[in-house]
Short mmCIF file of C-alpha atoms (C1' of nucleotides) in Angstrom, two decimals:
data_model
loop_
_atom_site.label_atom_id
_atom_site.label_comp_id
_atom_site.label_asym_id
_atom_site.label_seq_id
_atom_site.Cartn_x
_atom_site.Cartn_y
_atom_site.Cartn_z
CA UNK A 1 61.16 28.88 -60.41
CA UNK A 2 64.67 27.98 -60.95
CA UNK A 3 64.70 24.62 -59.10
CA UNK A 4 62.41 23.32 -62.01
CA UNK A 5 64.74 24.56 -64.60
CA UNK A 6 67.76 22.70 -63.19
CA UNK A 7 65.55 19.49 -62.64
CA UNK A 8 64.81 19.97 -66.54
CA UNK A 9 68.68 20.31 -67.34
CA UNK A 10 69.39 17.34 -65.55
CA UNK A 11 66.83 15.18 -67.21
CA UNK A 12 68.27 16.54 -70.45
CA UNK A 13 72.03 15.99 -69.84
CA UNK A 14 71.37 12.68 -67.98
CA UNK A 15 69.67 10.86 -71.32
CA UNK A 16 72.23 12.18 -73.67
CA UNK A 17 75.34 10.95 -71.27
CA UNK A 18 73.61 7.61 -70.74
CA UNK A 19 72.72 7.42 -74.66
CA UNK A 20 76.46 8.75 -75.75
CA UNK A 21 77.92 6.20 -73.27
CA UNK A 22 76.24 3.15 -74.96
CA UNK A 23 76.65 4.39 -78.48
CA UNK A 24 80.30 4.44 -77.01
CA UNK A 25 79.93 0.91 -75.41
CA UNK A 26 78.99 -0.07 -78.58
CA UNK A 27 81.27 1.33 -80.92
CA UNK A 28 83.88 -1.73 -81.32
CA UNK A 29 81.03 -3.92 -82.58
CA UNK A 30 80.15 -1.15 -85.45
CA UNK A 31 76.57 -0.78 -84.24
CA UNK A 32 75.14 2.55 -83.19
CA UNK A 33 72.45 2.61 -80.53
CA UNK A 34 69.37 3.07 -82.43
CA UNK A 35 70.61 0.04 -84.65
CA UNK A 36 70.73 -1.67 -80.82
CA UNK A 37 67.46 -0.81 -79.74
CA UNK A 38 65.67 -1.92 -82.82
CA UNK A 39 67.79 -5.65 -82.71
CA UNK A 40 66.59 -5.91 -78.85
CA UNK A 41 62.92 -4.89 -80.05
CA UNK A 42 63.34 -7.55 -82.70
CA UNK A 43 64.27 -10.05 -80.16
CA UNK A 44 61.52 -9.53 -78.40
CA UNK A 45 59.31 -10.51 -80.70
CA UNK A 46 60.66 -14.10 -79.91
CA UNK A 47 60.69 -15.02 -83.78
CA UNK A 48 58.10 -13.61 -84.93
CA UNK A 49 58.53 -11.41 -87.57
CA UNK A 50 56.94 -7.60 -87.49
CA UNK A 51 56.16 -4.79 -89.37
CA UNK A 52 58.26 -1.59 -89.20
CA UNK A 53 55.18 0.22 -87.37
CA UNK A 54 55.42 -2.48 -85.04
CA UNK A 55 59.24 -1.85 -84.64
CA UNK A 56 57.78 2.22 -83.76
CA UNK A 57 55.73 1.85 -81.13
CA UNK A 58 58.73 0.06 -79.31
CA UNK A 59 61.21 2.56 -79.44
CA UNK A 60 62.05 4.74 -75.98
CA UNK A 61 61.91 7.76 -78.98
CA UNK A 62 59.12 7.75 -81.93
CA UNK A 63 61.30 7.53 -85.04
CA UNK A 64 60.59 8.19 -88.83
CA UNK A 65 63.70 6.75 -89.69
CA UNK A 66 62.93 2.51 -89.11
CA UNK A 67 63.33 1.79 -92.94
CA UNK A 68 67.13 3.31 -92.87
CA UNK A 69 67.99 2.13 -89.56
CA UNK A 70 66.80 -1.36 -91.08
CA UNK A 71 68.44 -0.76 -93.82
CA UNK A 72 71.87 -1.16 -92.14
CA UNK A 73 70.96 -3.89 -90.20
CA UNK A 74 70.07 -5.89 -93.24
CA UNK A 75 73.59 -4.67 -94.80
CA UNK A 76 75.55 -6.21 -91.94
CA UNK A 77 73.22 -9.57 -92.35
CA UNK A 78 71.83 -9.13 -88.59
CA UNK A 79 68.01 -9.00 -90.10
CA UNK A 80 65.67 -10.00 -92.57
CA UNK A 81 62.98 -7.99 -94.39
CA UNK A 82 60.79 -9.94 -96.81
CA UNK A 83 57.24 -8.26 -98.13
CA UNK A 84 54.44 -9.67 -95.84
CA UNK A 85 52.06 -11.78 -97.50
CA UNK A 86 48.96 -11.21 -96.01
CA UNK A 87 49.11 -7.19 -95.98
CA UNK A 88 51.37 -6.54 -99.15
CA UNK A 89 52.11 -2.97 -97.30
CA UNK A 90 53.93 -4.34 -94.65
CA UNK A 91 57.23 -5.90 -94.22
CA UNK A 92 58.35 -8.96 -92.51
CA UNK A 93 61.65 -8.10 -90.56
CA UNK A 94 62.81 -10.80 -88.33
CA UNK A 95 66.24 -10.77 -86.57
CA UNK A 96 68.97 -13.43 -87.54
CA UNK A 97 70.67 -15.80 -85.82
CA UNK A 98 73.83 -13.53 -86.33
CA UNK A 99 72.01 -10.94 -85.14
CA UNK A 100 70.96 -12.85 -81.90
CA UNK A 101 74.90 -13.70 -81.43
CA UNK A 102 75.89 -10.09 -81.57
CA UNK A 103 73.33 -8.99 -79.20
CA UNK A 104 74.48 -11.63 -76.44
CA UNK A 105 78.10 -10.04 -76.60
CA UNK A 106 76.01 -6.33 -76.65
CA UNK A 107 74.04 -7.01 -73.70
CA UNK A 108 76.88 -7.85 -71.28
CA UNK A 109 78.30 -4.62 -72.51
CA UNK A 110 75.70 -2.52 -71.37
CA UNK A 111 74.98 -4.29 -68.65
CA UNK A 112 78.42 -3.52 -67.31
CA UNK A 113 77.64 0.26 -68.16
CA UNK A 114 74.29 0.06 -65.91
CA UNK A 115 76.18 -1.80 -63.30
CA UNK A 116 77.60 0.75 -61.01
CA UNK A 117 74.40 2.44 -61.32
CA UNK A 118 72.02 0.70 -60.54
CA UNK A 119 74.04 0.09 -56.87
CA UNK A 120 73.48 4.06 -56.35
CA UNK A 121 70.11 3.74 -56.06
CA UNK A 122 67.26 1.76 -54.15
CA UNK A 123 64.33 -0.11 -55.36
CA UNK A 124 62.50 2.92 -53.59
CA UNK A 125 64.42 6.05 -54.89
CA UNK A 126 64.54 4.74 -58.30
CA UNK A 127 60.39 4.64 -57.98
CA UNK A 128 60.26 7.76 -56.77
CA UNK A 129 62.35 8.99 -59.59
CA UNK A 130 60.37 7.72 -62.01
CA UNK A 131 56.85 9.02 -60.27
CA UNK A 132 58.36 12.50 -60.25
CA UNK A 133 59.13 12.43 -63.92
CA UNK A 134 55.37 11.34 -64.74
CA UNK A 135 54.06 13.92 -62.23
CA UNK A 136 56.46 16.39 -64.02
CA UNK A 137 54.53 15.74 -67.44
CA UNK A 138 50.88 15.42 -65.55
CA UNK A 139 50.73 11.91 -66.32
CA UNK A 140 50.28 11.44 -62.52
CA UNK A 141 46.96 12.33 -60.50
CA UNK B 1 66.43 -4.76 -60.78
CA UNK B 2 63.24 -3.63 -63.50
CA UNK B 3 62.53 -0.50 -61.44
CA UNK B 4 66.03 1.13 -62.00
CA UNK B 5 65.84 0.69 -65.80
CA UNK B 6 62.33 2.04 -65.74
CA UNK B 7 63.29 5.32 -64.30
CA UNK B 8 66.35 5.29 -66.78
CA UNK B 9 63.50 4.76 -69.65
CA UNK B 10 62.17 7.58 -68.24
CA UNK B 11 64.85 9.95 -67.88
CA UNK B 12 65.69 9.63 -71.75
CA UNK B 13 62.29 9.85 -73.45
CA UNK B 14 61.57 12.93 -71.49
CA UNK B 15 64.84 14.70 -72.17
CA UNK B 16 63.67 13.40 -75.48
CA UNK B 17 60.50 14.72 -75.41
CA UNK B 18 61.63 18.03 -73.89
CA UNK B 19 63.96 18.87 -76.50
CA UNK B 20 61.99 17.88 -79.60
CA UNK B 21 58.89 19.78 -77.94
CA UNK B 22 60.95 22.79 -78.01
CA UNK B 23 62.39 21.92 -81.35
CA UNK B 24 58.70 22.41 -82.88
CA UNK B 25 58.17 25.16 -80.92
CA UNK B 26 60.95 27.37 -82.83
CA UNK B 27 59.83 25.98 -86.23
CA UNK B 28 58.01 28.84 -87.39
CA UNK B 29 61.55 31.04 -86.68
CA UNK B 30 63.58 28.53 -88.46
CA UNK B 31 65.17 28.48 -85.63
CA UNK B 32 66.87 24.83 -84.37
CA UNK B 33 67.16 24.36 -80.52
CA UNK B 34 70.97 23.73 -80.58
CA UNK B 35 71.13 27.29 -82.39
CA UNK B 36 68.71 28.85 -79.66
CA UNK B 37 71.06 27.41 -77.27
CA UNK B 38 73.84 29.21 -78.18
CA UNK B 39 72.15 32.30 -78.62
CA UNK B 40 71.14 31.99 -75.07
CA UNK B 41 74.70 30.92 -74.26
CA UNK B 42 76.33 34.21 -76.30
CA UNK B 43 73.22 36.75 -74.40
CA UNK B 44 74.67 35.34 -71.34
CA UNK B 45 77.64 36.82 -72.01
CA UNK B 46 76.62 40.60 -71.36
CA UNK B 47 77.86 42.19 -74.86
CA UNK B 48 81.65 40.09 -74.66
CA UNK B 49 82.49 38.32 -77.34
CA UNK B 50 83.14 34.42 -76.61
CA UNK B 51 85.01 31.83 -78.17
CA UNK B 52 84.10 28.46 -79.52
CA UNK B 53 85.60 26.79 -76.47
CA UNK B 54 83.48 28.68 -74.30
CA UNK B 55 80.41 28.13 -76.20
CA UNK B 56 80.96 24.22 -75.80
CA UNK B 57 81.88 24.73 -71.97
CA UNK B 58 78.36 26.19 -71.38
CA UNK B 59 75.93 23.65 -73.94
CA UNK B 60 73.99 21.12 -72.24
CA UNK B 61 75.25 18.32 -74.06
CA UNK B 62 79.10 18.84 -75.32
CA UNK B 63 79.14 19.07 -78.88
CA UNK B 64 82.05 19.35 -81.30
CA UNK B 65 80.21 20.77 -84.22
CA UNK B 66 79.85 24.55 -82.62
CA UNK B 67 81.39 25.98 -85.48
CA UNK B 68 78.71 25.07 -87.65
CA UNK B 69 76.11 26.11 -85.93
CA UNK B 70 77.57 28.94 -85.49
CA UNK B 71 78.08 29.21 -89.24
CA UNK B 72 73.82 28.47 -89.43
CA UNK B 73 73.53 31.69 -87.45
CA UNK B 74 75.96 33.80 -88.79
CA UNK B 75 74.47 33.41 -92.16
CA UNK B 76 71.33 34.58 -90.79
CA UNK B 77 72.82 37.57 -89.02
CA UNK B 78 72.65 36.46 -85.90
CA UNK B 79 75.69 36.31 -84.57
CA UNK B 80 79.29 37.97 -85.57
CA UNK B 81 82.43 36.37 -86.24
CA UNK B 82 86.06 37.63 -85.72
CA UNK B 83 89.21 36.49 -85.45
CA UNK B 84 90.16 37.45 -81.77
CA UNK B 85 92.92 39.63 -81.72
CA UNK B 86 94.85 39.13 -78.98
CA UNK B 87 94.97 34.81 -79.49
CA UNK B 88 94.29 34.52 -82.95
CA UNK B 89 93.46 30.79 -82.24
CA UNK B 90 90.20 32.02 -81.26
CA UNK B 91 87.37 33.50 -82.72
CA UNK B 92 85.07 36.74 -80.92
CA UNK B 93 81.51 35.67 -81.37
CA UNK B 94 78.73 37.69 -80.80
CA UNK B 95 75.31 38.14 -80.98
CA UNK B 96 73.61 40.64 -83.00
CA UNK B 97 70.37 43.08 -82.19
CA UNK B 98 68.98 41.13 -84.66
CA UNK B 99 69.46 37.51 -82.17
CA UNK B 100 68.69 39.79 -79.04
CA UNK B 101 65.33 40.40 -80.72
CA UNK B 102 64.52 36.66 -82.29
CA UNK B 103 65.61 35.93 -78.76
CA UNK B 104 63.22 37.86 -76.87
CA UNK B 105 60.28 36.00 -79.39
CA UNK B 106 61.47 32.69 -78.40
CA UNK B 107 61.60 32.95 -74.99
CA UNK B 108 58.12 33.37 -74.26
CA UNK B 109 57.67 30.37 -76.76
CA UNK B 110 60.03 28.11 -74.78
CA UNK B 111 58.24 30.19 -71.16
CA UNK B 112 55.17 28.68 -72.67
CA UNK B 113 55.82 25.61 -73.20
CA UNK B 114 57.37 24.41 -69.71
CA UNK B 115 54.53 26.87 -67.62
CA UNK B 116 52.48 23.73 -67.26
CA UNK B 117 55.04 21.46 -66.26
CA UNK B 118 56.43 24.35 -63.53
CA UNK B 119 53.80 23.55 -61.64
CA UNK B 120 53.28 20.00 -61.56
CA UNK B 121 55.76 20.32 -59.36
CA UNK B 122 56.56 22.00 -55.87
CA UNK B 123 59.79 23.25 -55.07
CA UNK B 124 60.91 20.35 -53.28
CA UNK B 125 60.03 17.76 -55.48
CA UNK B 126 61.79 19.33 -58.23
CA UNK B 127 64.97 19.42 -55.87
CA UNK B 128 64.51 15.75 -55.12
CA UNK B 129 64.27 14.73 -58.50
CA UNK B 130 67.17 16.74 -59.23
CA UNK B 131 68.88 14.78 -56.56
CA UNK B 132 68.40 11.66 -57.30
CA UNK B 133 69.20 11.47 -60.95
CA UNK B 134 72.49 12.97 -59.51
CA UNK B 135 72.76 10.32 -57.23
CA UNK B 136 72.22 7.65 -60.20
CA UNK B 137 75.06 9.29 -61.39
CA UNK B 138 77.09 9.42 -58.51
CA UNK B 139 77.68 12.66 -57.79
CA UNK B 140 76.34 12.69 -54.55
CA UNK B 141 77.54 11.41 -51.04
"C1'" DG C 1 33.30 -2.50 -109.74
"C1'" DA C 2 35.18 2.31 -109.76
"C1'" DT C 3 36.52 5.87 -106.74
"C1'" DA C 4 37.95 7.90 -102.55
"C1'" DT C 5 40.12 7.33 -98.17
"C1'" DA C 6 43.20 5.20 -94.98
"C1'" DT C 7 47.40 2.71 -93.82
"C1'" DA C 8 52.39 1.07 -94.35
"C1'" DT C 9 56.64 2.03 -95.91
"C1'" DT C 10 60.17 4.54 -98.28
"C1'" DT C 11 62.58 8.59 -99.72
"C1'" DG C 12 64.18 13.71 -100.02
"C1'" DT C 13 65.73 17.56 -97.43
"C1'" DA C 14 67.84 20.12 -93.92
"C1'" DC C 15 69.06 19.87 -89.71
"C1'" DC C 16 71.82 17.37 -85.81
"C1'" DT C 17 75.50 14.20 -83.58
"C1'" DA C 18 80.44 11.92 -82.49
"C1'" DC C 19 84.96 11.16 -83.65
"C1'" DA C 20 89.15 11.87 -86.04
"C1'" DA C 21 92.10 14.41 -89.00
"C1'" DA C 22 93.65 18.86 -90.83
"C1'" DT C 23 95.11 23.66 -90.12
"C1'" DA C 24 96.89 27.43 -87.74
"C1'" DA C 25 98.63 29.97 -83.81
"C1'" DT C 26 100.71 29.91 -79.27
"C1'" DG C 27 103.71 28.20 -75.57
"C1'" DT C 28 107.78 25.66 -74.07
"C1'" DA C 29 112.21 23.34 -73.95
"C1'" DT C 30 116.49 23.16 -75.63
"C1'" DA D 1 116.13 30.91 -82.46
"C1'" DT D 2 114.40 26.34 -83.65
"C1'" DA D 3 111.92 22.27 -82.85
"C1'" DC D 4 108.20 20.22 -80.45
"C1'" DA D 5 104.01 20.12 -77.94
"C1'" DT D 6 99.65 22.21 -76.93
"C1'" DT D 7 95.48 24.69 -77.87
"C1'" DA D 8 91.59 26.55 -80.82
"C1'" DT D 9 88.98 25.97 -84.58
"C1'" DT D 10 87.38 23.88 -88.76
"C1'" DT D 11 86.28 20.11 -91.77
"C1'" DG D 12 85.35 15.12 -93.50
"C1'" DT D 13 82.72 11.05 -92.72
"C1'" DA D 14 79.18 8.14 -91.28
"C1'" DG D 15 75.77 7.85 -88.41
"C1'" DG D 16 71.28 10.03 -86.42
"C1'" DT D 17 66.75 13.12 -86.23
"C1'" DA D 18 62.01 15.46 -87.88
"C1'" DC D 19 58.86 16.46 -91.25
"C1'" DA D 20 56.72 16.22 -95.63
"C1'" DA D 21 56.00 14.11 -99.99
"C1'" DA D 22 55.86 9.94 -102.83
"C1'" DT D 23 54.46 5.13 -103.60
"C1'" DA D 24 51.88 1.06 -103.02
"C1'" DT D 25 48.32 -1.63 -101.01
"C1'" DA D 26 44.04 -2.26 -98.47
"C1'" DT D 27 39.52 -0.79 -97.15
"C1'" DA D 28 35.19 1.73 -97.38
"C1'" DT D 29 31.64 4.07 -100.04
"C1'" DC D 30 28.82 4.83 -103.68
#
DNA sequence: GATATATATTTGTACCTACAAATAATGTAT
DNA sequence: ATACATTATTTGTAGGTACAAATATATATC
C-alpha cells in the first residue's frame, strides 16, 4: 500500500520543515525552538510557577531533557528556578518579565511564518486533516 | 483560526512519534533510523556506488551531517568508502552484504510496526491526507 | 520510627541536528 | 597557463534527542 507510505513521508517531512523554519525564525533572537516552546508553556501558566514534570506533559514531544533546556533559559535570565517549598523534589520555574518581552517580539515572528498558511486551508480541510491523522494512529472510532 | 494550528500540532507529534517509534524499534541492532535511512537510500541504488550529495538528495529531511553517519556505518561494515575516481570530489559509497542482510532484519521490524496503521486507513483517505498537508504547504493548485 | 517504594529532577552517554568554515578538486574566464 | 569561482566533502560548534543511572525527597508499610 504505497499511498500510506507517502502519506507517512509527508507527515514526516512536513513537521521537520515547519520545526526547522521556526528554529530559523528564531535564530536572530538566540533562542532555539524547544527553548520557545517551554517559555510559551511557562506563560501559560499565567504566573504561576511549575514543576519541570509539569513543563513535560506540555510539550508537542515528551522530552527528558527539561532540566538542560531550563538550564539555558535561566543563563539568558528569561526564567527562574527556585526549590519548591512544599515538595522539596520539585522546582519552582516561573518565566520573567524579560522572558515575557522576548516572547511578544517571538510570537509575531511565527505568526508571520503560519500566516500564508493558514490562508491555504479551510476551517473544514484543516479538521479533516487533523481527523485523518488520529484515525491514522486508531485514536478515532 | 485554533483548528489550523491543531492539525499543525498534529502533523509534528506524529512525524514525531513515527520516527522515534521506529528509532526503538532498531535498538536491539544498534542501529539509528537516520543510519537505516541511508542504508535504504544506498540499496536503492541497485549495486552503484553513490555520493554524499546524492545521499542528501534522497533523505527525508536534508541533513548536512551525511558524512558522519556514514562514518557510524562504515565502522560497522556496513557500507564502503572510496574516493570516486573519475571526480575525486566525490566519494563511491556502498553498501555491504553485511547492510543488505541487517537490512533485510529491519525491514520486517519497521513492516511491523506501520501494519496497524496501513489499515486504519483506505486508499483514499491516505491520498487525501496526503493532499492536504500539501496544500498547507502550497504545493497544490 | 526504620525500611522499602515511589516520585521529581539531574546528569552521563551516544546518538542526532543546523550552520558555517575549512579543505580539496574541478570548471571557467582571461 | 594562471587566477578565480564552483562543487563535494569533511569538520567544529552549539544546540537537540532518548535512555539509563544517580540523587534527593516524599510516602507507604511494617
Amino acid at each position: 500500500m504505497n499511498i500510506y507510505f507517502e502519506a507517512i513521508f509527508e507527515i514526516i517531512r512536513t513537521g521537520h520543515w515547519i520545526t526547522d523554519s521556526i528554529t530559523r525564525e528564531l535564530k536572530e533572537f538566540d533562542i532555539y525552538e524547544p527553548q520557545f516552546n517551554v517559555l510559551r508553556i511557562l506563560r501559560g501558566a499565567k504566573g504561576k510557577p511549575i514543576s519541570v514534570n509539569t513543563i513535560l506533559e506540555n510539550m508537542v514531544q515528551r522530552s527528558s531533557n527539561v532540566s538542560r533546556i531550563v538550564d539555558k533559559l535561566e543563563m539568558k535570565g528569561l526564567v527562574e528556578r527556585t526549590l519548591c517549598t512544599e515538595d522539596r523534589r520539585k522546582m519552582d520555574i516561573i518565566i520573567t518579565n524579560k522572558g515575557l518581552e522576548l516572547l511578544k517580539k517571538l510570537d509575531k515572528k511565527v505568526h508571520d511564518f503560519h500566516k500564508p498558511m493558514m490562508n491555504n486551508l479551510n476551517a473544514e480541510e484543516a479538521d479533516t486533516l487533523k481527523q485523518l491523522i488520529k484515525k491514522l494512529k486508531g485514536q478515532l472510532q
